[in-house]
């Protein structure tokens, strides 16, 4: 079974790699076992229920195959049209596909439909007994045909949002002048895109009342975008009507009363009760007539400024404002950490509302419990596709956090008591506690126990326990991406592959580029053998056998080909390759180069160079995963070169050089006569830190037995360098060791000792640690900067002298083998390597300010940005780096939601129902 004799070196390599992989795996195993001991003990409890209410209950949305807005934490992908300029950078941002058309309409409104509406007569206004239900695809096609010949039609939608995380459209009412249509958008969910063209057609006016939400809902569920809208509520605003509600307009213009309470009914019901059908029809049927009346008024409206010529002035303004509504884009609320916004809203509510909650409860323990509960609620709502308030009401969160029950019975009674006075915002009956709670009591008991597990761990564990390979809750199109995002289980099933990367790391650092590529690109073919098809037969991705089995074992797919094995998914994945960068595509092909799609090898690449990033304030670092991407070696080189070039530009722009030019021994500087300004003296005294280190090392190595004659000269010049550093005095071995440590970070020093096997024998360990530490401080004030930033050789932040000496090859020094686990903020690797390493990243950053790297430059730049422009300065700076990256590489495979403008904050319109604070505080969607 051994490798052929012709490839002995390969055999050795493989052996090493395997051994290292094993070691790594073992380390991980123990670390993991240790760090999640609590959770494991708890979840492995055999008494634990392994069932979920969703195994017996069906929800209408579970029949949807094409789910555009899933409940994962990734951003919504909007429709992408093939436009001429789609090769521009805009391709990568989430833009409105009809922005151009809508902007045109806003400048030049199309009110041609008015002539048509002028014919509106009150005579045939009555809503007769007949309407058309649209429940089949042929019927829908027929409707599309009818609408495509209309100049104008009226629209309203009904939503369901209680038993769904993001909500979904349950009914669309469409009325033409001659007919009312009720479109069953539950049964027709997957084919609703058929209506896209008529809604996007600027020649057909769509009349809505208060379209702000409908516009977003249509995008969310069907990628339907409204172009050419006339919003009767906007017309009311312009006409300064005493009220702008539809009920008022119906009453005033049509003499029709409507019971708006019905909007809160459960619109998922089938068949719809007669009363609800009448209500739904009413909402659209009269809209064309009302629009007609309002248009006439708008045309007649005059003000002092309007000339007789612009009698359309107000009408045009109404049209302009309406179309401005259409420019909105649906976005998911993205939080830094799941449940965070709700938690802080609840806590602040408690703090402001001390009448209800004793102030003693607003202590840190209470707040910690609120955070945990909100995290759990968020995760559970997403993975069961339920609204937050269905899972656990705010009152229940507060009561649980305050009383910390420890038994099922107590939890049960505390929740039902807390919900006694909750008024439902929908008329869907409230179950308290919800089945989510009742079937997953153990979670609540666990998180209310005062153990010390961090929230990240908890998050990962909840997902894994419920949705992972042995999870208790069913997988669906809604929560599928949630699982993949957590890098547990299926998404990156190939852990051996991961280990192989890791093990090769040491080798790769020293390897030439060719060797490097070769090492990383020779992947076992197993990885690419299997194919996954969508249920329409289109190829979605390649993967390994384990992944196929994962789907097959769960009846999520059927086997369609044998050699190589290929499966067809039985559910509709979120998105297709042709949607380019949607989630499913990315997660299934996650391990590819975002630049060119290369899948054989890939490396982590930091878009924001770490010499800057490590100095960012903590709260601006949280979007790490966004700015770490995978690149193949070739793309990596391109991106890296562009980044280095841009660094030099930054250095010039800010007047902050990339390298520390000279160092002097601070202890001795007071002996140097009259050069109080280090800058002024920089050209005269001191030596470059690189030279100093190289010299010190050479002398320490060869000091005892002096080298042959011809190298004597070299040694003398080395000696001169070190002497210069010490102000010209004679130097001892201790001085040499001290010089070696100049500007070396503790991290570098450890690496140095380990790698070079060097023991600092002349310096006492403690004293030199201390010396080094204080040196760090003093160096800050004594190192001086060169005015010209660019030096010939280019060293990465953490590159050692000896690495630098051999790095005449393109610098691959910031390459790190990709471990899929690190891709998200919940850093699994950290968890796996145990508590001691959890803070590793920040420690590394603290200690990374090597004088040989760009650290000091980065530090100064970031300090400058923060001082001059605050956080926004840093955000803008990041955007510049993303721009550099995109321009250098034109990456075609960036993950969903990746955005040059990514800010870590979302902008929500002041009145948007999607404003996080509103949602978080549980405010009902109201009009
Ligand atoms: P409408 O067009 O006014 O019938 O409202 C459309 C949808 O918005 C309804 O189906 C509800 O899902 C939602 N909605 C509007 N107002 C409320 C409210 N006050 N409470 C709950 N849901 C509402
Ligand atoms: Zn469940
Ligand atoms: Mn309605």
GROMACS .gro file of C-alpha atoms in nm, residues 449-859:
model
  411
  449UNK     CA    1  -2.692   2.768   3.532
  450UNK     CA    2  -2.419   3.006   3.632
  451UNK     CA    3  -2.141   2.828   3.443
  452UNK     CA    4  -1.867   3.018   3.270
  453UNK     CA    5  -1.904   2.912   2.911
  454UNK     CA    6  -1.872   3.209   2.681
  455UNK     CA    7  -2.144   3.317   2.441
  456UNK     CA    8  -1.947   3.214   2.136
  457UNK     CA    9  -1.921   2.859   2.262
  458UNK     CA   10  -2.286   2.857   2.344
  459UNK     CA   11  -2.382   2.979   2.003
  460UNK     CA   12  -2.183   2.710   1.828
  461UNK     CA   13  -2.314   2.445   2.058
  462UNK     CA   14  -2.678   2.539   2.016
  463UNK     CA   15  -2.647   2.523   1.641
  464UNK     CA   16  -2.461   2.196   1.650
  465UNK     CA   17  -2.688   2.033   1.902
  466UNK     CA   18  -3.003   2.129   1.717
  467UNK     CA   19  -2.905   2.140   1.356
  468UNK     CA   20  -2.577   1.955   1.329
  469UNK     CA   21  -2.532   1.602   1.202
  470UNK     CA   22  -2.702   1.459   1.510
  471UNK     CA   23  -2.920   1.759   1.572
  472UNK     CA   24  -3.264   1.744   1.721
  473UNK     CA   25  -3.442   1.983   1.485
  474UNK     CA   26  -3.520   1.941   1.116
  475UNK     CA   27  -3.314   2.101   0.848
  476UNK     CA   28  -3.492   2.323   0.599
  477UNK     CA   29  -3.427   2.571   0.325
  478UNK     CA   30  -3.464   2.837   0.592
  479UNK     CA   31  -3.199   2.723   0.832
  480UNK     CA   32  -2.970   2.538   0.600
  481UNK     CA   33  -2.731   2.828   0.554
  482UNK     CA   34  -2.726   2.879   0.928
  483UNK     CA   35  -2.557   2.547   0.969
  484UNK     CA   36  -2.307   2.606   0.697
  485UNK     CA   37  -2.214   2.940   0.845
  486UNK     CA   38  -2.111   2.791   1.170
  487UNK     CA   39  -1.854   2.569   1.009
  488UNK     CA   40  -1.980   2.271   1.201
  489UNK     CA   41  -2.068   1.949   1.044
  490UNK     CA   42  -2.155   1.947   0.685
  491UNK     CA   43  -2.018   2.263   0.536
  492UNK     CA   44  -1.655   2.180   0.579
  493UNK     CA   45  -1.665   1.813   0.641
  494UNK     CA   46  -1.313   1.758   0.525
  495UNK     CA   47  -1.114   1.796   0.840
  496UNK     CA   48  -0.830   1.581   0.713
  497UNK     CA   49  -0.785   1.833   0.442
  498UNK     CA   50  -0.768   2.106   0.698
  499UNK     CA   51  -0.503   1.922   0.891
  500UNK     CA   52  -0.301   1.866   0.586
  501UNK     CA   53  -0.288   2.239   0.533
  502UNK     CA   54  -0.191   2.302   0.885
  503UNK     CA   55   0.084   2.044   0.884
  504UNK     CA   56   0.230   2.181   0.568
  505UNK     CA   57   0.251   2.522   0.716
  506UNK     CA   58   0.597   2.486   0.854
  507UNK     CA   59   0.728   2.351   0.529
  508UNK     CA   60   0.565   2.614   0.318
  509UNK     CA   61   0.720   2.908   0.495
  510UNK     CA   62   1.062   2.817   0.369
  511UNK     CA   63   0.956   2.675   0.039
  512UNK     CA   64   0.993   2.852  -0.287
  513UNK     CA   65   0.681   2.958  -0.457
  514UNK     CA   66   0.674   2.663  -0.697
  515UNK     CA   67   0.720   2.412  -0.425
  516UNK     CA   68   0.456   2.594  -0.236
  517UNK     CA   69   0.199   2.575  -0.510
  518UNK     CA   70   0.287   2.217  -0.576
  519UNK     CA   71   0.246   2.120  -0.214
  520UNK     CA   72  -0.083   2.290  -0.183
  521UNK     CA   73  -0.232   2.204  -0.514
  522UNK     CA   74  -0.182   1.831  -0.512
  523UNK     CA   75  -0.505   1.737  -0.351
  524UNK     CA   76  -0.642   1.393  -0.342
  525UNK     CA   77  -0.900   1.359  -0.616
  526UNK     CA   78  -1.159   1.229  -0.368
  527UNK     CA   79  -1.238   1.585  -0.285
  528UNK     CA   80  -1.372   1.667  -0.625
  529UNK     CA   81  -1.531   1.349  -0.733
  530UNK     CA   82  -1.887   1.394  -0.628
  531UNK     CA   83  -2.143   1.628  -0.769
  532UNK     CA   84  -2.451   1.790  -0.626
  533UNK     CA   85  -2.732   1.881  -0.857
  534UNK     CA   86  -3.030   2.101  -0.789
  535UNK     CA   87  -3.370   1.945  -0.833
  536UNK     CA   88  -3.391   2.085  -1.183
  537UNK     CA   89  -3.076   1.901  -1.277
  538UNK     CA   90  -2.839   2.191  -1.273
  539UNK     CA   91  -2.496   2.134  -1.126
  540UNK     CA   92  -2.447   2.315  -0.800
  541UNK     CA   93  -2.107   2.210  -0.681
  542UNK     CA   94  -1.846   1.944  -0.636
  543UNK     CA   95  -1.777   1.790  -0.302
  544UNK     CA   96  -1.650   1.484  -0.125
  545UNK     CA   97  -1.831   1.161  -0.049
  546UNK     CA   98  -1.892   1.241   0.312
  547UNK     CA   99  -2.097   1.537   0.218
  548UNK     CA  100  -2.308   1.331  -0.020
  549UNK     CA  101  -2.372   1.079   0.250
  550UNK     CA  102  -2.470   1.352   0.485
  551UNK     CA  103  -2.752   1.454   0.253
  552UNK     CA  104  -2.848   1.101   0.162
  553UNK     CA  105  -2.871   0.986   0.522
  554UNK     CA  106  -3.115   1.263   0.594
  555UNK     CA  107  -3.329   1.205   0.290
  556UNK     CA  108  -3.241   1.547   0.167
  557UNK     CA  109  -3.116   1.414  -0.163
  558UNK     CA  110  -3.135   1.115  -0.392
  559UNK     CA  111  -2.850   0.938  -0.567
  560UNK     CA  112  -2.860   1.005  -0.940
  561UNK     CA  113  -2.523   0.887  -1.067
  562UNK     CA  114  -2.288   0.623  -0.941
  563UNK     CA  115  -1.943   0.678  -1.080
  564UNK     CA  116  -1.858   0.937  -0.971
  565UNK     CA  117  -2.137   0.949  -0.718
  566UNK     CA  118  -2.373   1.238  -0.766
  567UNK     CA  119  -2.684   1.341  -0.586
  568UNK     CA  120  -2.981   1.559  -0.656
  569UNK     CA  121  -3.112   1.771  -0.375
  570UNK     CA  122  -3.474   1.724  -0.283
  571UNK     CA  123  -3.506   2.077  -0.153
  572UNK     CA  124  -3.443   2.400  -0.330
  573UNK     CA  125  -3.106   2.532  -0.229
  574UNK     CA  126  -3.084   2.898  -0.166
  575UNK     CA  127  -2.963   3.025  -0.495
  576UNK     CA  128  -2.784   2.880  -0.793
  577UNK     CA  129  -2.446   2.926  -0.948
  578UNK     CA  130  -2.604   3.167  -1.193
  579UNK     CA  131  -2.695   3.390  -0.903
  580UNK     CA  132  -2.320   3.397  -0.873
  581UNK     CA  133  -2.238   3.475  -0.516
  582UNK     CA  134  -2.532   3.350  -0.317
  583UNK     CA  135  -2.492   3.169   0.008
  584UNK     CA  136  -2.548   2.816  -0.092
  585UNK     CA  137  -2.301   2.845  -0.371
  586UNK     CA  138  -2.045   2.994  -0.144
  587UNK     CA  139  -2.090   2.752   0.133
  588UNK     CA  140  -2.076   2.454  -0.096
  589UNK     CA  141  -1.777   2.587  -0.278
  590UNK     CA  142  -1.649   2.764   0.021
  591UNK     CA  143  -1.297   2.643  -0.018
  592UNK     CA  144  -1.219   2.827  -0.333
  593UNK     CA  145  -1.014   3.127  -0.422
  594UNK     CA  146  -1.245   3.428  -0.420
  595UNK     CA  147  -1.041   3.576  -0.699
  596UNK     CA  148  -1.046   3.311  -0.969
  597UNK     CA  149  -1.245   3.025  -0.821
  598UNK     CA  150  -0.944   2.795  -0.795
  599UNK     CA  151  -1.041   2.515  -0.565
  600UNK     CA  152  -0.730   2.305  -0.541
  601UNK     CA  153  -0.544   2.526  -0.306
  602UNK     CA  154  -0.625   2.842  -0.121
  603UNK     CA  155  -0.478   3.053   0.151
  604UNK     CA  156  -0.613   3.303   0.389
  605UNK     CA  157  -0.563   3.659   0.285
  606UNK     CA  158  -0.624   3.962   0.502
  607UNK     CA  159  -0.765   4.247   0.302
  608UNK     CA  160  -0.684   4.499   0.572
  609UNK     CA  161  -0.313   4.451   0.639
  610UNK     CA  162  -0.260   4.340   0.993
  611UNK     CA  163  -0.009   4.613   1.066
  612UNK     CA  164  -0.312   4.845   1.069
  613UNK     CA  165  -0.581   4.613   1.182
  614UNK     CA  166  -0.401   4.505   1.497
  615UNK     CA  167  -0.419   4.862   1.617
  616UNK     CA  168  -0.790   4.909   1.555
  617UNK     CA  169  -1.004   4.961   1.860
  618UNK     CA  170  -1.172   4.637   1.962
  619UNK     CA  171  -1.521   4.734   1.847
  620UNK     CA  172  -1.400   4.793   1.492
  621UNK     CA  173  -1.237   4.454   1.473
  622UNK     CA  174  -1.552   4.252   1.497
  623UNK     CA  175  -1.605   4.211   1.126
  624UNK     CA  176  -1.304   4.002   1.078
  625UNK     CA  177  -1.457   3.734   0.862
  626UNK     CA  178  -1.565   3.991   0.609
  627UNK     CA  179  -1.210   4.096   0.543
  628UNK     CA  180  -1.038   3.762   0.542
  629UNK     CA  181  -1.084   3.579   0.217
  630UNK     CA  182  -0.939   3.276   0.049
  631UNK     CA  183  -0.700   3.321  -0.239
  632UNK     CA  184  -0.495   3.085  -0.445
  633UNK     CA  185  -0.123   3.152  -0.449
  634UNK     CA  186  -0.139   3.342  -0.775
  635UNK     CA  187  -0.422   3.571  -0.671
  636UNK     CA  188  -0.259   3.604  -0.333
  637UNK     CA  189   0.052   3.735  -0.493
  638UNK     CA  190  -0.139   3.990  -0.698
  639UNK     CA  191  -0.338   4.109  -0.400
  640UNK     CA  192  -0.036   4.118  -0.176
  641UNK     CA  193   0.168   4.318  -0.425
  642UNK     CA  194  -0.113   4.569  -0.464
  643UNK     CA  195  -0.145   4.598  -0.088
  644UNK     CA  196   0.225   4.656  -0.044
  645UNK     CA  197   0.216   4.920  -0.313
  646UNK     CA  198  -0.077   5.085  -0.146
  647UNK     CA  199   0.097   5.072   0.190
  648UNK     CA  200   0.370   5.282   0.040
  649UNK     CA  201   0.110   5.521  -0.090
  650UNK     CA  202  -0.040   5.542   0.257
  651UNK     CA  203   0.304   5.602   0.400
  652UNK     CA  204   0.360   5.890   0.160
  653UNK     CA  205   0.011   6.031   0.208
  654UNK     CA  206   0.031   6.032   0.585
  655UNK     CA  207   0.400   6.112   0.600
  656UNK     CA  208   0.450   5.802   0.814
  657UNK     CA  209   0.731   5.582   0.687
  658UNK     CA  210   0.691   5.208   0.664
  659UNK     CA  211   1.002   5.116   0.855
  660UNK     CA  212   1.188   5.235   1.155
  661UNK     CA  213   1.506   5.370   1.005
  662UNK     CA  214   1.738   5.393   1.302
  663UNK     CA  215   1.759   5.286   1.659
  664UNK     CA  216   1.990   5.401   1.932
  665UNK     CA  217   2.047   5.254   2.273
  666UNK     CA  218   1.821   5.465   2.481
  667UNK     CA  219   2.016   5.403   2.800
  668UNK     CA  220   2.312   5.569   2.638
  669UNK     CA  221   2.145   5.850   2.454
  670UNK     CA  222   2.187   6.084   2.744
  671UNK     CA  223   2.561   6.046   2.687
  672UNK     CA  224   2.530   6.159   2.332
  673UNK     CA  225   2.582   6.532   2.342
  674UNK     CA  226   2.303   6.776   2.267
  675UNK     CA  227   2.066   6.594   2.038
  676UNK     CA  228   1.739   6.631   2.216
  677UNK     CA  229   1.539   6.583   1.898
  678UNK     CA  230   1.566   6.225   1.781
  679UNK     CA  231   1.456   6.321   1.432
  680UNK     CA  232   1.732   6.575   1.397
  681UNK     CA  233   1.988   6.327   1.509
  682UNK     CA  234   1.862   6.032   1.315
  683UNK     CA  235   2.102   6.064   1.029
  684UNK     CA  236   2.400   6.094   1.258
  685UNK     CA  237   2.351   5.829   1.521
  686UNK     CA  238   2.191   5.490   1.550
  687UNK     CA  239   2.161   5.196   1.316
  688UNK     CA  240   1.878   5.029   1.133
  689UNK     CA  241   1.711   4.767   1.350
  690UNK     CA  242   1.754   4.509   1.078
  691UNK     CA  243   2.125   4.571   1.053
  692UNK     CA  244   2.160   4.567   1.427
  693UNK     CA  245   1.987   4.235   1.459
  694UNK     CA  246   2.175   4.074   1.172
  695UNK     CA  247   2.503   4.195   1.313
  696UNK     CA  248   2.431   4.086   1.666
  697UNK     CA  249   2.329   3.744   1.550
  698UNK     CA  250   2.636   3.698   1.336
  699UNK     CA  251   2.862   3.801   1.620
  700UNK     CA  252   2.690   3.579   1.873
  701UNK     CA  253   2.707   3.281   1.646
  702UNK     CA  254   3.063   3.319   1.544
  703UNK     CA  255   3.202   3.516   1.832
  704UNK     CA  256   3.388   3.243   2.024
  705UNK     CA  257   3.574   3.090   1.733
  706UNK     CA  258   3.644   3.375   1.499
  707UNK     CA  259   3.576   3.306   1.132
  708UNK     CA  260   3.842   3.264   0.868
  709UNK     CA  261   4.043   3.560   0.755
  710UNK     CA  262   3.827   3.665   0.464
  711UNK     CA  263   3.523   3.701   0.684
  712UNK     CA  264   3.708   3.894   0.948
  713UNK     CA  265   3.628   4.215   0.770
  714UNK     CA  266   3.261   4.140   0.766
  715UNK     CA  267   3.267   4.063   1.136
  716UNK     CA  268   3.437   4.389   1.203
  717UNK     CA  269   3.170   4.581   1.025
  718UNK     CA  270   2.905   4.392   1.218
  719UNK     CA  271   3.084   4.485   1.534
  720UNK     CA  272   3.088   4.846   1.423
  721UNK     CA  273   2.714   4.843   1.373
  722UNK     CA  274   2.650   4.714   1.722
  723UNK     CA  275   2.900   4.955   1.868
  724UNK     CA  276   2.729   5.242   1.692
  725UNK     CA  277   2.407   5.138   1.853
  726UNK     CA  278   2.572   5.148   2.194
  727UNK     CA  279   2.718   5.490   2.130
  728UNK     CA  280   3.060   5.364   2.036
  729UNK     CA  281   3.158   5.188   2.357
  730UNK     CA  282   3.305   4.838   2.380
  731UNK     CA  283   3.045   4.565   2.378
  732UNK     CA  284   3.002   4.245   2.576
  733UNK     CA  285   2.817   3.925   2.494
  734UNK     CA  286   2.535   4.049   2.708
  735UNK     CA  287   2.518   4.362   2.494
  736UNK     CA  288   2.498   4.144   2.187
  737UNK     CA  289   2.209   3.948   2.322
  738UNK     CA  290   2.036   4.265   2.423
  739UNK     CA  291   2.090   4.407   2.074
  740UNK     CA  292   1.942   4.094   1.924
  741UNK     CA  293   1.627   4.153   2.119
  742UNK     CA  294   1.588   4.513   2.011
  743UNK     CA  295   1.254   4.559   1.851
  744UNK     CA  296   1.182   4.190   1.875
  745UNK     CA  297   0.838   4.121   2.005
  746UNK     CA  298   0.793   3.859   2.276
  747UNK     CA  299   0.619   3.648   2.017
  748UNK     CA  300   0.911   3.677   1.780
  749UNK     CA  301   1.148   3.604   2.059
  750UNK     CA  302   0.971   3.284   2.149
  751UNK     CA  303   0.973   3.181   1.787
  752UNK     CA  304   1.333   3.272   1.761
  753UNK     CA  305   1.432   3.067   2.061
  754UNK     CA  306   1.232   2.774   1.941
  755UNK     CA  307   1.324   2.785   1.578
  756UNK     CA  308   1.690   2.867   1.605
  757UNK     CA  309   1.736   2.671   1.921
  758UNK     CA  310   1.904   2.975   2.067
  759UNK     CA  311   1.930   3.015   2.442
  760UNK     CA  312   1.999   3.357   2.581
  761UNK     CA  313   2.274   3.250   2.812
  762UNK     CA  314   2.426   3.587   2.883
  763UNK     CA  315   2.110   3.756   2.988
  764UNK     CA  316   1.921   3.628   3.286
  765UNK     CA  317   1.576   3.525   3.180
  766UNK     CA  318   1.379   3.743   3.419
  767UNK     CA  319   1.600   4.043   3.389
  768UNK     CA  320   1.607   4.032   3.017
  769UNK     CA  321   1.236   3.988   2.996
  770UNK     CA  322   1.205   4.293   3.209
  771UNK     CA  323   1.465   4.476   3.011
  772UNK     CA  324   1.289   4.386   2.696
  773UNK     CA  325   0.957   4.500   2.827
  774UNK     CA  326   1.084   4.834   2.941
  775UNK     CA  327   1.282   4.855   2.623
  776UNK     CA  328   0.959   4.833   2.436
  777UNK     CA  329   0.843   5.149   2.602
  778UNK     CA  330   1.161   5.340   2.571
  779UNK     CA  331   1.205   5.240   2.213
  780UNK     CA  332   0.880   5.403   2.128
  781UNK     CA  333   1.028   5.732   2.225
  782UNK     CA  334   1.371   5.675   2.087
  783UNK     CA  335   1.330   5.513   1.753
  784UNK     CA  336   1.330   5.754   1.473
  785UNK     CA  337   1.174   5.746   1.135
  786UNK     CA  338   1.326   5.772   0.797
  787UNK     CA  339   1.174   6.033   0.575
  788UNK     CA  340   1.173   5.809   0.274
  789UNK     CA  341   0.949   5.521   0.347
  790UNK     CA  342   1.051   5.264   0.097
  791UNK     CA  343   1.319   5.016   0.167
  792UNK     CA  344   1.443   4.761  -0.076
  793UNK     CA  345   1.334   4.458   0.109
  794UNK     CA  346   0.990   4.412   0.226
  795UNK     CA  347   0.924   4.243   0.553
  796UNK     CA  348   0.602   4.127   0.685
  797UNK     CA  349   0.496   4.216   1.035
  798UNK     CA  350   0.621   3.902   1.191
  799UNK     CA  351   0.906   3.805   0.967
  800UNK     CA  352   1.232   3.735   1.136
  801UNK     CA  353   1.566   3.847   1.009
  802UNK     CA  354   1.660   3.504   0.894
  803UNK     CA  355   1.332   3.469   0.709
  804UNK     CA  356   1.385   3.804   0.553
  805UNK     CA  357   1.725   3.705   0.432
  806UNK     CA  358   1.587   3.429   0.223
  807UNK     CA  359   1.274   3.609   0.116
  808UNK     CA  360   1.396   3.739  -0.212
  809UNK     CA  361   1.106   3.538  -0.345
  810UNK     CA  362   0.775   3.719  -0.361
  811UNK     CA  363   0.669   3.763  -0.006
  812UNK     CA  364   0.430   3.494   0.093
  813UNK     CA  365   0.488   3.561   0.452
  814UNK     CA  366   0.136   3.653   0.544
  815UNK     CA  367   0.003   3.339   0.393
  816UNK     CA  368  -0.157   3.111   0.637
  817UNK     CA  369  -0.316   2.783   0.554
  818UNK     CA  370  -0.684   2.823   0.563
  819UNK     CA  371  -0.877   2.651   0.828
  820UNK     CA  372  -1.241   2.680   0.752
  821UNK     CA  373  -1.312   2.701   1.120
  822UNK     CA  374  -1.168   3.045   1.155
  823UNK     CA  375  -1.382   3.198   0.894
  824UNK     CA  376  -1.646   3.333   1.127
  825UNK     CA  377  -1.640   3.547   1.431
  826UNK     CA  378  -1.718   3.253   1.648
  827UNK     CA  379  -1.365   3.136   1.625
  828UNK     CA  380  -1.380   2.764   1.658
  829UNK     CA  381  -1.010   2.718   1.637
  830UNK     CA  382  -0.968   2.923   1.948
  831UNK     CA  383  -1.219   2.709   2.122
  832UNK     CA  384  -1.048   2.398   2.009
  833UNK     CA  385  -0.713   2.500   2.132
  834UNK     CA  386  -0.848   2.572   2.472
  835UNK     CA  387  -0.885   2.867   2.704
  836UNK     CA  388  -0.518   2.958   2.707
  837UNK     CA  389  -0.536   3.037   2.343
  838UNK     CA  390  -0.870   3.207   2.338
  839UNK     CA  391  -0.713   3.547   2.362
  840UNK     CA  392  -0.433   3.446   2.136
  841UNK     CA  393  -0.525   3.683   1.860
  842UNK     CA  394  -0.521   3.988   2.077
  843UNK     CA  395  -0.208   3.882   2.255
  844UNK     CA  396  -0.038   3.833   1.928
  845UNK     CA  397  -0.145   4.177   1.825
  846UNK     CA  398  -0.017   4.340   2.136
  847UNK     CA  399   0.316   4.180   2.099
  848UNK     CA  400   0.344   4.227   1.729
  849UNK     CA  401   0.496   4.569   1.721
  850UNK     CA  402   0.822   4.455   1.576
  851UNK     CA  403   1.061   4.722   1.465
  852UNK     CA  404   1.137   4.516   1.161
  853UNK     CA  405   0.782   4.511   1.033
  854UNK     CA  406   0.525   4.769   0.950
  855UNK     CA  407   0.380   4.760   1.298
  856UNK     CA  408   0.505   5.100   1.412
  857UNK     CA  409   0.388   5.253   1.085
  858UNK     CA  410   0.046   5.091   1.120
  859UNK     CA  411   0.017   5.209   1.476
   0.00000   0.00000   0.00000
